[in-house]
Tab-separated table of C-alpha atoms and ligand atoms in Angstrom:
chain	number	residue	atom	x	y	z
G	1	MET	CA	36.181	-2.468	-18.267
G	2	SER	CA	39.344	-3.236	-16.288
G	3	SER	CA	39.282	-6.835	-17.574
G	4	GLU	CA	40.117	-5.373	-21.000
G	5	LEU	CA	43.214	-3.569	-19.764
G	6	PRO	CA	46.333	-4.720	-21.588
G	7	PRO	CA	49.419	-5.349	-19.432
G	8	LYS	CA	51.571	-3.111	-21.629
G	9	ALA	CA	51.382	-0.449	-24.333
G	10	GLN	CA	53.945	1.630	-26.160
G	11	VAL	CA	52.017	4.798	-25.330
G	12	VAL	CA	49.422	5.298	-22.593
G	13	ILE	CA	47.424	8.518	-22.864
G	14	ILE	CA	45.643	9.692	-19.722
G	15	GLY	CA	42.495	11.528	-20.847
G	16	GLY	CA	40.165	10.940	-23.797
G	17	GLY	CA	39.220	14.579	-24.446
G	18	ILE	CA	39.999	16.425	-27.666
G	19	ILE	CA	43.724	16.713	-26.845
G	20	GLY	CA	44.296	13.059	-25.897
G	21	SER	CA	42.271	11.960	-28.924
G	22	SER	CA	44.125	14.180	-31.370
G	23	ILE	CA	47.432	12.821	-30.035
G	24	ALA	CA	46.151	9.232	-30.340
G	25	TYR	CA	45.086	9.880	-33.940
G	26	TYR	CA	48.371	11.455	-35.057
G	27	LEU	CA	50.383	8.690	-33.364
G	28	THR	CA	48.509	6.086	-35.391
G	29	GLN	CA	49.019	8.196	-38.526
G	30	LYS	CA	52.744	8.021	-37.881
G	31	GLY	CA	52.580	4.233	-37.680
G	32	LEU	CA	52.534	3.906	-33.893
G	33	SER	CA	49.379	1.919	-33.226
G	34	ASP	CA	50.102	0.399	-29.798
G	35	VAL	CA	48.298	3.258	-28.046
G	36	VAL	CA	45.930	2.967	-25.085
G	37	VAL	CA	43.742	5.909	-24.068
G	38	LEU	CA	42.467	5.738	-20.489
G	39	GLU	CA	39.413	7.853	-19.733
G	40	GLN	CA	37.994	8.119	-16.222
G	41	GLY	CA	34.498	8.864	-17.529
G	42	GLU	CA	32.970	8.454	-20.971
G	43	ILE	CA	34.222	10.016	-24.180
G	44	GLY	CA	32.679	13.442	-24.777
G	45	VAL	CA	30.628	13.413	-21.584
G	46	GLN	CA	32.800	15.218	-19.037
G	47	GLY	CA	35.851	17.428	-19.052
G	48	ALA	CA	36.427	20.709	-20.830
G	49	THR	CA	35.668	19.294	-24.285
G	50	SER	CA	32.095	18.376	-23.351
G	51	THR	CA	31.044	22.025	-22.854
G	52	CYS	CA	33.215	23.546	-25.553
G	53	LEU	CA	31.689	25.912	-28.131
G	54	GLY	CA	33.917	24.811	-31.015
G	55	GLY	CA	35.328	28.260	-31.780
G	56	LEU	CA	38.521	28.841	-33.739
G	57	ARG	CA	40.078	32.287	-33.752
G	58	THR	CA	43.364	33.571	-35.041
G	59	GLN	CA	43.148	36.598	-32.765
G	60	PHE	CA	45.817	35.987	-30.119
G	61	SER	CA	48.612	38.160	-28.800
G	62	THR	CA	51.497	35.668	-29.082
G	63	ALA	CA	53.085	34.074	-32.134
G	64	ILE	CA	52.800	30.563	-30.698
G	65	ASN	CA	49.040	30.842	-30.136
G	66	ILE	CA	48.494	32.340	-33.601
G	67	SER	CA	50.655	29.600	-35.171
G	68	PHE	CA	48.704	26.869	-33.395
G	69	SER	CA	45.441	28.360	-34.735
G	70	LEU	CA	46.823	28.510	-38.290
G	71	ILE	CA	48.167	24.937	-38.184
G	72	SER	CA	44.857	23.694	-36.807
G	73	ARG	CA	42.817	25.694	-39.315
G	74	GLN	CA	44.673	23.989	-42.130
G	75	VAL	CA	43.729	20.611	-40.667
G	76	PHE	CA	40.088	21.691	-40.330
G	77	GLN	CA	40.065	22.908	-43.947
G	78	GLY	CA	40.971	19.396	-45.105
G	79	PHE	CA	38.948	17.671	-42.376
G	80	LYS	CA	36.213	16.238	-44.577
G	81	ASN	CA	38.745	14.587	-46.886
G	82	GLU	CA	40.938	13.298	-44.088
G	83	PHE	CA	38.229	12.130	-41.682
G	84	GLY	CA	35.171	11.698	-43.914
G	85	VAL	CA	33.231	13.999	-41.565
G	86	ASP	CA	31.995	17.536	-42.202
G	87	PRO	CA	33.283	19.621	-39.260
G	88	ASP	CA	30.339	22.015	-39.764
G	89	PHE	CA	32.286	25.280	-40.069
G	90	ARG	CA	30.338	28.505	-39.575
G	91	PRO	CA	32.580	31.473	-40.571
G	92	TYR	CA	30.844	34.109	-38.461
G	93	GLY	CA	33.939	35.969	-37.217
G	94	TYR	CA	35.148	37.053	-33.774
G	95	LEU	CA	34.638	40.583	-32.449
G	96	PHE	CA	36.488	41.570	-29.259
G	97	LEU	CA	35.387	44.855	-27.656
G	98	THR	CA	37.042	46.983	-25.001
G	99	THR	CA	36.217	50.093	-23.040
G	100	THR	CA	39.784	50.743	-21.829
G	101	ARG	CA	42.840	52.414	-23.386
G	102	GLU	CA	45.095	49.701	-21.901
G	103	GLN	CA	43.240	46.891	-23.639
G	104	TRP	CA	43.031	48.921	-26.847
G	105	ALA	CA	46.846	49.044	-26.767
G	106	VAL	CA	46.842	45.223	-26.538
G	107	PHE	CA	44.598	45.096	-29.632
G	108	GLU	CA	47.016	47.421	-31.464
G	109	ASN	CA	50.019	45.233	-30.577
G	110	THR	CA	48.095	42.144	-31.617
G	111	SER	CA	47.198	43.789	-34.916
G	112	ARG	CA	50.890	44.527	-35.600
G	113	LEU	CA	51.898	40.934	-34.821
G	114	MET	CA	49.090	39.469	-36.912
G	115	THR	CA	49.956	41.741	-39.833
G	116	GLU	CA	53.568	40.498	-39.626
G	117	MET	CA	52.212	36.944	-39.685
G	118	LYS	CA	49.923	37.845	-42.631
G	119	VAL	CA	46.716	37.106	-40.737
G	120	PRO	CA	43.922	39.618	-41.425
G	121	LEU	CA	42.460	41.605	-38.517
G	122	GLU	CA	40.494	44.875	-38.497
G	123	LEU	CA	40.725	47.449	-35.726
G	124	LEU	CA	37.425	49.329	-35.507
G	125	THR	CA	36.473	52.637	-33.925
G	126	PRO	CA	33.418	52.652	-31.655
G	127	GLN	CA	31.406	54.307	-34.448
G	128	GLU	CA	32.438	51.614	-36.938
G	129	VAL	CA	31.324	48.953	-34.457
G	130	GLY	CA	27.945	50.714	-34.158
G	131	GLN	CA	27.552	51.012	-37.940
G	132	ARG	CA	28.299	47.346	-38.635
G	133	TRP	CA	26.318	45.889	-35.760
G	134	PRO	CA	23.613	48.470	-34.932
G	135	PHE	CA	22.208	46.323	-32.110
G	136	LEU	CA	25.447	46.812	-30.087
G	137	ARG	CA	25.821	49.709	-27.667
G	138	PHE	CA	29.106	51.345	-28.671
G	139	GLU	CA	29.311	54.754	-26.961
G	140	ASP	CA	31.379	53.470	-24.013
G	141	LEU	CA	33.895	51.588	-26.192
G	142	ALA	CA	37.547	52.368	-26.866
G	143	GLY	CA	37.189	50.160	-29.966
G	144	GLY	CA	36.842	46.693	-31.399
G	145	SER	CA	39.113	44.092	-32.940
G	146	TYR	CA	37.533	41.892	-35.611
G	147	THR	CA	38.678	38.773	-37.441
G	148	LYS	CA	36.132	37.881	-40.092
G	149	ASP	CA	37.608	34.503	-41.113
G	150	ASP	CA	37.298	32.977	-37.643
G	151	GLY	CA	34.287	30.928	-36.643
G	152	PHE	CA	32.819	27.770	-35.179
G	153	TYR	CA	33.037	24.036	-35.741
G	154	GLY	CA	30.938	21.181	-34.405
G	155	SER	CA	33.068	20.200	-31.415
G	156	ILE	CA	31.438	16.822	-30.780
G	157	GLU	CA	31.622	15.884	-34.482
G	158	VAL	CA	35.335	16.730	-34.455
G	159	LEU	CA	36.002	14.803	-31.226
G	160	GLN	CA	34.129	11.757	-32.527
G	161	ALA	CA	36.053	11.891	-35.806
G	162	PHE	CA	39.411	11.884	-33.983
G	163	VAL	CA	38.299	8.992	-31.751
G	164	LYS	CA	36.935	6.939	-34.649
G	165	LYS	CA	40.035	7.413	-36.798
G	166	ALA	CA	42.389	6.747	-33.873
G	167	ARG	CA	40.517	3.493	-33.178
G	168	GLN	CA	40.655	2.518	-36.841
G	169	GLY	CA	44.403	3.094	-36.664
G	170	GLY	CA	44.702	0.646	-33.762
G	171	ALA	CA	44.374	2.851	-30.654
G	172	VAL	CA	42.373	1.284	-27.829
G	173	TYR	CA	40.026	3.472	-25.769
G	174	LEU	CA	39.091	2.289	-22.289
G	175	GLU	CA	36.358	4.259	-20.542
G	176	ARG	CA	35.566	4.431	-16.817
G	177	VAL	CA	39.215	3.717	-16.011
G	178	ARG	CA	40.745	6.283	-13.685
G	179	VAL	CA	44.508	6.519	-13.414
G	180	SER	CA	45.395	6.857	-9.744
G	181	ASP	CA	49.175	6.577	-9.787
G	182	VAL	CA	52.239	6.720	-12.006
G	183	SER	CA	55.164	4.305	-11.509
G	184	ILE	CA	58.685	5.633	-11.861
G	185	SER	CA	62.115	4.072	-12.110
G	186	GLY	CA	65.031	6.503	-12.129
G	187	LYS	CA	64.318	9.244	-14.677
G	188	ARG	CA	61.588	7.285	-16.433
G	189	VAL	CA	57.930	6.568	-16.009
G	190	ILE	CA	57.379	2.824	-16.378
G	191	GLY	CA	53.605	2.635	-16.222
G	192	VAL	CA	50.373	3.690	-14.578
G	193	SER	CA	48.022	2.160	-12.005
G	194	THR	CA	44.273	2.477	-12.064
G	195	ALA	CA	41.884	3.163	-9.204
G	196	GLU	CA	40.850	-0.501	-9.370
G	197	GLY	CA	44.421	-1.617	-8.771
G	198	TYR	CA	45.456	-2.685	-12.283
G	199	GLU	CA	48.817	-1.754	-13.749
G	200	ILE	CA	49.774	-1.016	-17.338
G	201	ARG	CA	53.412	-0.774	-18.307
G	202	ALA	CA	54.260	1.874	-20.899
G	203	ASP	CA	57.253	3.205	-22.824
G	204	VAL	CA	55.699	6.674	-22.871
G	205	VAL	CA	52.892	8.169	-20.766
G	206	VAL	CA	51.022	11.290	-21.900
G	207	ASN	CA	49.222	13.503	-19.406
G	208	ALA	CA	46.268	14.887	-21.402
G	209	ALA	CA	44.003	15.144	-18.376
G	210	GLY	CA	42.705	18.677	-19.075
G	211	PRO	CA	41.666	20.446	-15.855
G	212	TRP	CA	42.883	17.392	-13.882
G	213	ALA	CA	46.410	17.590	-15.370
G	214	GLY	CA	47.841	19.128	-12.185
G	215	GLN	CA	46.465	16.209	-10.149
G	216	VAL	CA	47.871	13.649	-12.599
G	217	ALA	CA	51.280	15.375	-12.587
G	218	ALA	CA	51.285	15.115	-8.790
G	219	PHE	CA	51.023	11.293	-9.117
G	220	ALA	CA	54.506	11.531	-10.658
G	221	GLY	CA	55.746	13.906	-7.957
G	222	LEU	CA	55.624	16.949	-10.240
G	223	GLU	CA	54.248	20.326	-9.295
G	224	LEU	CA	52.177	21.749	-12.129
G	225	PRO	CA	49.920	24.813	-11.865
G	226	ILE	CA	47.061	23.529	-14.043
G	227	GLY	CA	43.563	23.337	-12.607
G	228	PRO	CA	39.903	24.067	-13.310
G	229	LEU	CA	38.346	27.485	-13.861
G	230	LYS	CA	34.574	27.320	-13.552
G	231	ARG	CA	32.663	29.079	-16.350
G	232	HIS	CA	28.934	29.817	-16.488
G	233	LEU	CA	26.994	29.752	-19.753
G	234	PHE	CA	23.347	30.758	-20.191
G	235	PHE	CA	20.957	30.046	-23.050
G	236	THR	CA	18.115	32.252	-24.196
G	237	ASP	CA	14.824	31.282	-25.726
G	238	ILE	CA	14.263	32.103	-29.427
G	239	PHE	CA	15.454	35.668	-29.966
G	240	ASP	CA	14.832	37.136	-33.427
G	241	GLU	CA	15.461	40.828	-32.730
G	242	ILE	CA	19.106	40.624	-33.818
G	243	PRO	CA	20.495	38.977	-36.985
G	244	ASP	CA	20.808	35.215	-37.423
G	245	VAL	CA	24.421	35.482	-38.495
G	246	LEU	CA	26.441	37.050	-35.704
G	247	PRO	CA	30.117	37.139	-34.908
G	248	MET	CA	31.149	35.887	-31.507
G	249	VAL	CA	30.962	39.188	-29.566
G	250	LEU	CA	33.208	39.383	-26.504
G	251	ASP	CA	33.566	42.171	-23.954
G	252	ILE	CA	37.147	41.448	-23.051
G	253	ASP	CA	37.135	43.663	-19.950
G	254	SER	CA	34.487	41.574	-18.194
G	255	GLY	CA	34.636	38.241	-20.055
G	256	TRP	CA	30.951	38.433	-21.120
G	257	TYR	CA	30.182	37.076	-24.577
G	258	MET	CA	27.321	36.343	-26.949
G	259	LYS	CA	27.024	33.750	-29.688
G	260	ARG	CA	24.160	32.492	-31.843
G	261	GLU	CA	22.911	29.010	-31.043
G	262	GLY	CA	20.072	28.066	-33.373
G	263	ARG	CA	17.413	30.775	-33.009
G	264	GLY	CA	18.525	31.529	-29.465
G	265	LEU	CA	21.770	32.835	-28.014
G	266	ILE	CA	24.498	31.573	-25.743
G	267	LEU	CA	25.582	34.193	-23.222
G	268	GLY	CA	28.947	33.820	-21.499
G	269	GLY	CA	28.595	34.314	-17.767
G	270	PRO	CA	31.273	34.958	-15.171
G	271	ALA	CA	34.357	32.840	-14.574
G	272	GLY	CA	36.686	33.104	-11.621
G	273	GLU	CA	36.037	30.261	-9.214
G	274	LYS	CA	38.875	27.749	-9.387
G	275	SER	CA	36.862	24.634	-8.624
G	276	PHE	CA	35.190	21.595	-10.199
G	277	SER	CA	31.793	22.721	-8.879
G	278	HIS	CA	28.901	22.237	-11.330
G	279	HIS	CA	26.541	24.470	-9.391
G	280	VAL	CA	24.821	27.186	-11.471
G	281	ASP	CA	24.798	30.304	-9.288
G	282	PHE	CA	21.865	32.713	-9.227
G	283	ASP	CA	24.290	35.668	-8.966
G	284	ALA	CA	25.962	34.505	-12.160
G	285	LYS	CA	22.644	34.642	-14.013
G	286	GLU	CA	22.020	38.178	-12.775
G	287	TRP	CA	25.564	39.248	-13.739
G	288	THR	CA	25.056	37.787	-17.215
G	289	ALA	CA	21.658	39.433	-17.708
G	290	ASN	CA	23.073	42.827	-16.685
G	291	LYS	CA	26.149	42.593	-18.921
G	292	SER	CA	23.998	41.397	-21.823
G	293	ILE	CA	21.599	44.327	-21.591
G	294	GLN	CA	24.491	46.796	-21.213
G	295	ARG	CA	26.009	45.673	-24.517
G	296	VAL	CA	22.836	44.687	-26.409
G	297	PRO	CA	19.904	46.740	-25.069
G	298	ALA	CA	17.381	44.604	-27.031
G	299	LEU	CA	18.308	41.672	-24.807
G	300	GLU	CA	16.130	43.235	-22.138
G	301	ARG	CA	13.353	41.320	-23.913
G	302	ALA	CA	15.248	38.001	-24.056
G	303	ARG	CA	14.433	35.146	-21.704
G	304	ILE	CA	17.179	33.023	-20.155
G	305	ILE	CA	15.869	29.467	-20.128
G	306	ARG	CA	18.872	27.397	-19.102
G	307	GLY	CA	22.282	27.675	-17.490
G	308	TRP	CA	25.221	25.370	-17.229
G	309	VAL	CA	28.797	25.275	-16.062
G	310	GLY	CA	31.982	24.179	-17.827
G	311	HIS	CA	35.600	24.042	-16.681
G	312	TYR	CA	38.566	25.553	-18.459
G	313	GLU	CA	41.988	23.949	-17.904
G	314	LEU	CA	43.822	26.994	-16.695
G	315	THR	CA	47.531	27.818	-16.565
G	316	PRO	CA	48.807	31.005	-14.899
G	317	ASP	CA	49.746	32.534	-18.290
G	318	HIS	CA	46.825	31.214	-20.409
G	319	HIS	CA	49.098	29.154	-22.657
G	320	ALA	CA	49.184	25.386	-22.989
G	321	ALA	CA	52.041	23.361	-21.550
G	322	ILE	CA	53.532	20.803	-23.929
G	323	GLY	CA	56.674	18.744	-23.396
G	324	THR	CA	58.545	16.986	-20.615
G	325	PHE	CA	60.259	17.744	-17.324
G	326	PRO	CA	64.006	16.928	-17.272
G	327	GLU	CA	63.531	14.628	-14.278
G	328	LEU	CA	61.037	12.419	-16.197
G	329	GLU	CA	61.952	12.237	-19.853
G	330	ASN	CA	59.126	9.960	-21.087
G	331	PHE	CA	56.206	11.598	-19.222
G	332	ILE	CA	54.783	14.031	-21.752
G	333	LEU	CA	52.443	16.803	-20.782
G	334	ALA	CA	49.854	18.229	-23.199
G	335	ALA	CA	47.374	20.231	-21.162
G	336	GLY	CA	46.418	23.633	-19.822
G	337	PHE	CA	45.108	25.080	-23.087
G	338	SER	CA	43.233	27.681	-21.032
G	339	GLY	CA	40.082	27.877	-23.118
G	340	HIS	CA	41.682	27.416	-26.561
G	341	GLY	CA	42.182	23.653	-26.530
G	342	PHE	CA	39.523	22.724	-29.055
G	343	GLN	CA	40.980	24.947	-31.751
G	344	HIS	CA	44.566	24.015	-30.887
G	345	ALA	CA	43.949	20.261	-30.670
G	346	PRO	CA	45.079	19.405	-34.220
G	347	ALA	CA	48.343	21.341	-33.760
G	348	ALA	CA	48.880	19.791	-30.325
G	349	GLY	CA	48.276	16.277	-31.652
G	350	LEU	CA	50.726	16.800	-34.501
G	351	VAL	CA	53.552	18.144	-32.331
G	352	VAL	CA	53.160	15.568	-29.552
G	353	ALA	CA	53.124	12.706	-32.077
G	354	GLU	CA	56.325	14.111	-33.610
G	355	LEU	CA	57.919	14.394	-30.180
G	356	ILE	CA	57.103	10.762	-29.360
G	357	VAL	CA	57.824	9.127	-32.723
G	358	ASP	CA	60.607	11.334	-34.144
G	359	GLY	CA	62.107	12.609	-30.901
G	360	GLN	CA	61.842	16.190	-32.186
G	361	VAL	CA	59.143	18.568	-33.385
G	362	GLN	CA	59.067	19.950	-36.954
G	363	THR	CA	55.608	21.493	-37.163
G	364	ALA	CA	56.160	24.391	-34.729
G	365	ASP	CA	58.676	25.725	-32.241
G	366	ILE	CA	57.072	24.585	-28.991
G	367	HIS	CA	59.858	25.855	-26.728
G	368	PRO	CA	57.644	28.719	-25.408
G	369	LEU	CA	55.164	26.089	-24.165
G	370	ARG	CA	57.695	24.012	-22.187
G	371	PRO	CA	56.213	22.916	-18.835
G	372	THR	CA	59.325	24.041	-16.939
G	373	ARG	CA	58.532	27.697	-17.703
G	374	PHE	CA	56.340	27.865	-14.597
G	375	ARG	CA	59.139	27.059	-12.177
G	376	GLU	CA	61.647	29.106	-14.215
G	377	GLY	CA	59.324	32.088	-13.851
G	378	ASN	CA	59.334	32.617	-17.647
G	379	LEU	CA	55.620	33.011	-18.250
G	380	ILE	CA	54.268	34.174	-21.624
G	381	TYR	CA	50.995	35.873	-20.791
G	382	GLU	CA	48.028	35.734	-23.224
G	383	PRO	CA	45.645	38.617	-22.475
G	384	ILE	CA	43.169	37.883	-25.302
G	385	CYS	CA	40.916	35.375	-23.609
G	386	ALA	CA	37.196	34.673	-23.492
G	387	PHE	CA	37.192	35.024	-19.692
G	388	GLN	CA	38.585	37.083	-16.845
G	389	ASP	CA	40.084	34.978	-14.063
B	1	FAD	C1	32.425	26.774	-21.584
B	1	FAD	C2	33.616	26.463	-22.417
B	1	FAD	C3	33.658	26.872	-23.744
B	1	FAD	C4	34.798	26.609	-24.514
B	1	FAD	N1	34.830	27.030	-25.816
B	1	FAD	C5	35.946	26.815	-26.556
B	1	FAD	C6	36.015	27.260	-27.902
B	1	FAD	O1	35.075	27.849	-28.432
B	1	FAD	N2	37.160	27.019	-28.599
B	1	FAD	C7	38.228	26.371	-28.029
B	1	FAD	O2	39.247	26.204	-28.688
B	1	FAD	N3	38.178	25.922	-26.767
B	1	FAD	C8	37.070	26.138	-26.015
B	1	FAD	N4	37.028	25.724	-24.729
B	1	FAD	C9	38.209	25.074	-24.173
B	1	FAD	C10	38.262	23.627	-24.611
B	1	FAD	O3	37.047	23.011	-24.300
B	1	FAD	C11	39.417	22.946	-23.892
B	1	FAD	O4	40.583	23.715	-24.060
B	1	FAD	C12	39.658	21.555	-24.441
B	1	FAD	O5	38.458	20.839	-24.500
B	1	FAD	C13	40.675	20.832	-23.576
B	1	FAD	O6	40.699	19.492	-23.967
B	1	FAD	P1	41.463	18.424	-23.089
B	1	FAD	O7	41.391	17.155	-23.837
B	1	FAD	O8	42.791	18.967	-22.698
B	1	FAD	O9	40.643	18.362	-21.731
B	1	FAD	P2	39.318	17.540	-21.365
B	1	FAD	O10	38.297	17.639	-22.407
B	1	FAD	O11	38.950	17.960	-19.987
B	1	FAD	O12	39.822	16.046	-21.360
B	1	FAD	C14	40.598	15.533	-20.310
B	1	FAD	C15	40.037	14.174	-19.987
B	1	FAD	O13	40.896	13.551	-19.039
B	1	FAD	C16	40.104	12.725	-18.228
B	1	FAD	N5	40.853	12.453	-17.002
B	1	FAD	C17	41.234	13.349	-16.066
B	1	FAD	N6	41.907	12.744	-15.075
B	1	FAD	C18	41.958	11.429	-15.390
B	1	FAD	C19	42.505	10.290	-14.744
B	1	FAD	N7	43.134	10.388	-13.559
B	1	FAD	N8	42.371	9.080	-15.352
B	1	FAD	C20	41.720	8.965	-16.554
B	1	FAD	N9	41.168	10.021	-17.185
B	1	FAD	C21	41.290	11.238	-16.622
B	1	FAD	C22	38.858	13.559	-17.994
B	1	FAD	O14	37.756	12.776	-17.598
B	1	FAD	C23	38.668	14.240	-19.341
B	1	FAD	O15	37.727	13.576	-20.162
B	1	FAD	C24	35.901	25.929	-23.943
B	1	FAD	C25	35.839	25.486	-22.621
B	1	FAD	C26	34.712	25.748	-21.854
B	1	FAD	C27	34.682	25.281	-20.430
């Protein structure tokens, strides 16, 4: 593969996941086709994108996260026309549940913000939750927060569509090429080196390395608090005792969730370990079984047949980091989407392409996502997540 490495490119993107691929696509759309994407593994096989569930929700507690969902949703609505691929949308809704007054207050604040932004959300009493979804235990709840227009896309179909279109636009993807260093001259990055000792010069380098983004930033001497958060998922056998069409149901206090997958279910297990381990823990299966039965008593009769592990790309405040550091003006970071990177990939690709080609961003105000916020101590915490870390 290294024999195909070009000596120079206008833009080198480190990471061929959904974020790097969306950026590559939008760059080519803006007429910048001299783009090389370097992927240490194979496209769609490793990294956060490979285990992603393809969910898009508008239910977030900050304006920037809601805006990114709305911008991306618009892209997904026109996806078939733009990419020639059906993104396989299933509008099943998202239902967050809580047992605590504190979290209920977060739902109320979120509802106010979403109403201001004209995005529909319903706050539900425990009894209303029980009436709508009789298979859910509701007596212990403080309430639920439901967005009916949210749902799921085919994540691999979407990734492949971005890659295919980016390639058609001139972007070159090189797989099994690991970037091992970043070369710097003054306040600029001048290229990258690979583990095999090749060098590629670049005008701009993008760090879209997902959970590895902190490691890649360190190659350039930057400290960046982005790393992996291990997440367990478990799959049940066919389970017909609850309806076929289900919202994504999330117990926000514990991070447990349940989603239909064919005639079975995906059950969200614990997260918390900050490592790249792929080991499926027995304790995690037990935790998941217990939480599942607590919320859906019928699941006592379900059989878990498989488990796997994925890795979120976590920041301390559960928001992405997009932009540059003042000491390296052409080293652009687009990572740390903290479990919402699939749904925010179209928005991220659009804004990063604008930043590179136009020198400024029109699509959204990305100032809240600036990477320097970590060292400034100006974090913008997102409490509405599919995990507890
Ligand atoms: C279990 C699970 C479920 C999820 N469900 C959803 C969901 O429903 N909706 C949603 O929006 N998000 C979801 N996410 C989050 C989503 O998957 C991520 O936010 C998104 O995939 C991040 O994409 P990325 O391109 O930044 O990272 P990645 O997909 O990890 O891509 C980064 C790539 O960079 C490569 N790389 C790293 N270092 C180097 C290097 N040195 N040289 C070359 N290449 C390198 C990696 O191999 C990797 O392929 C989920 C995540 C998990 C773990």
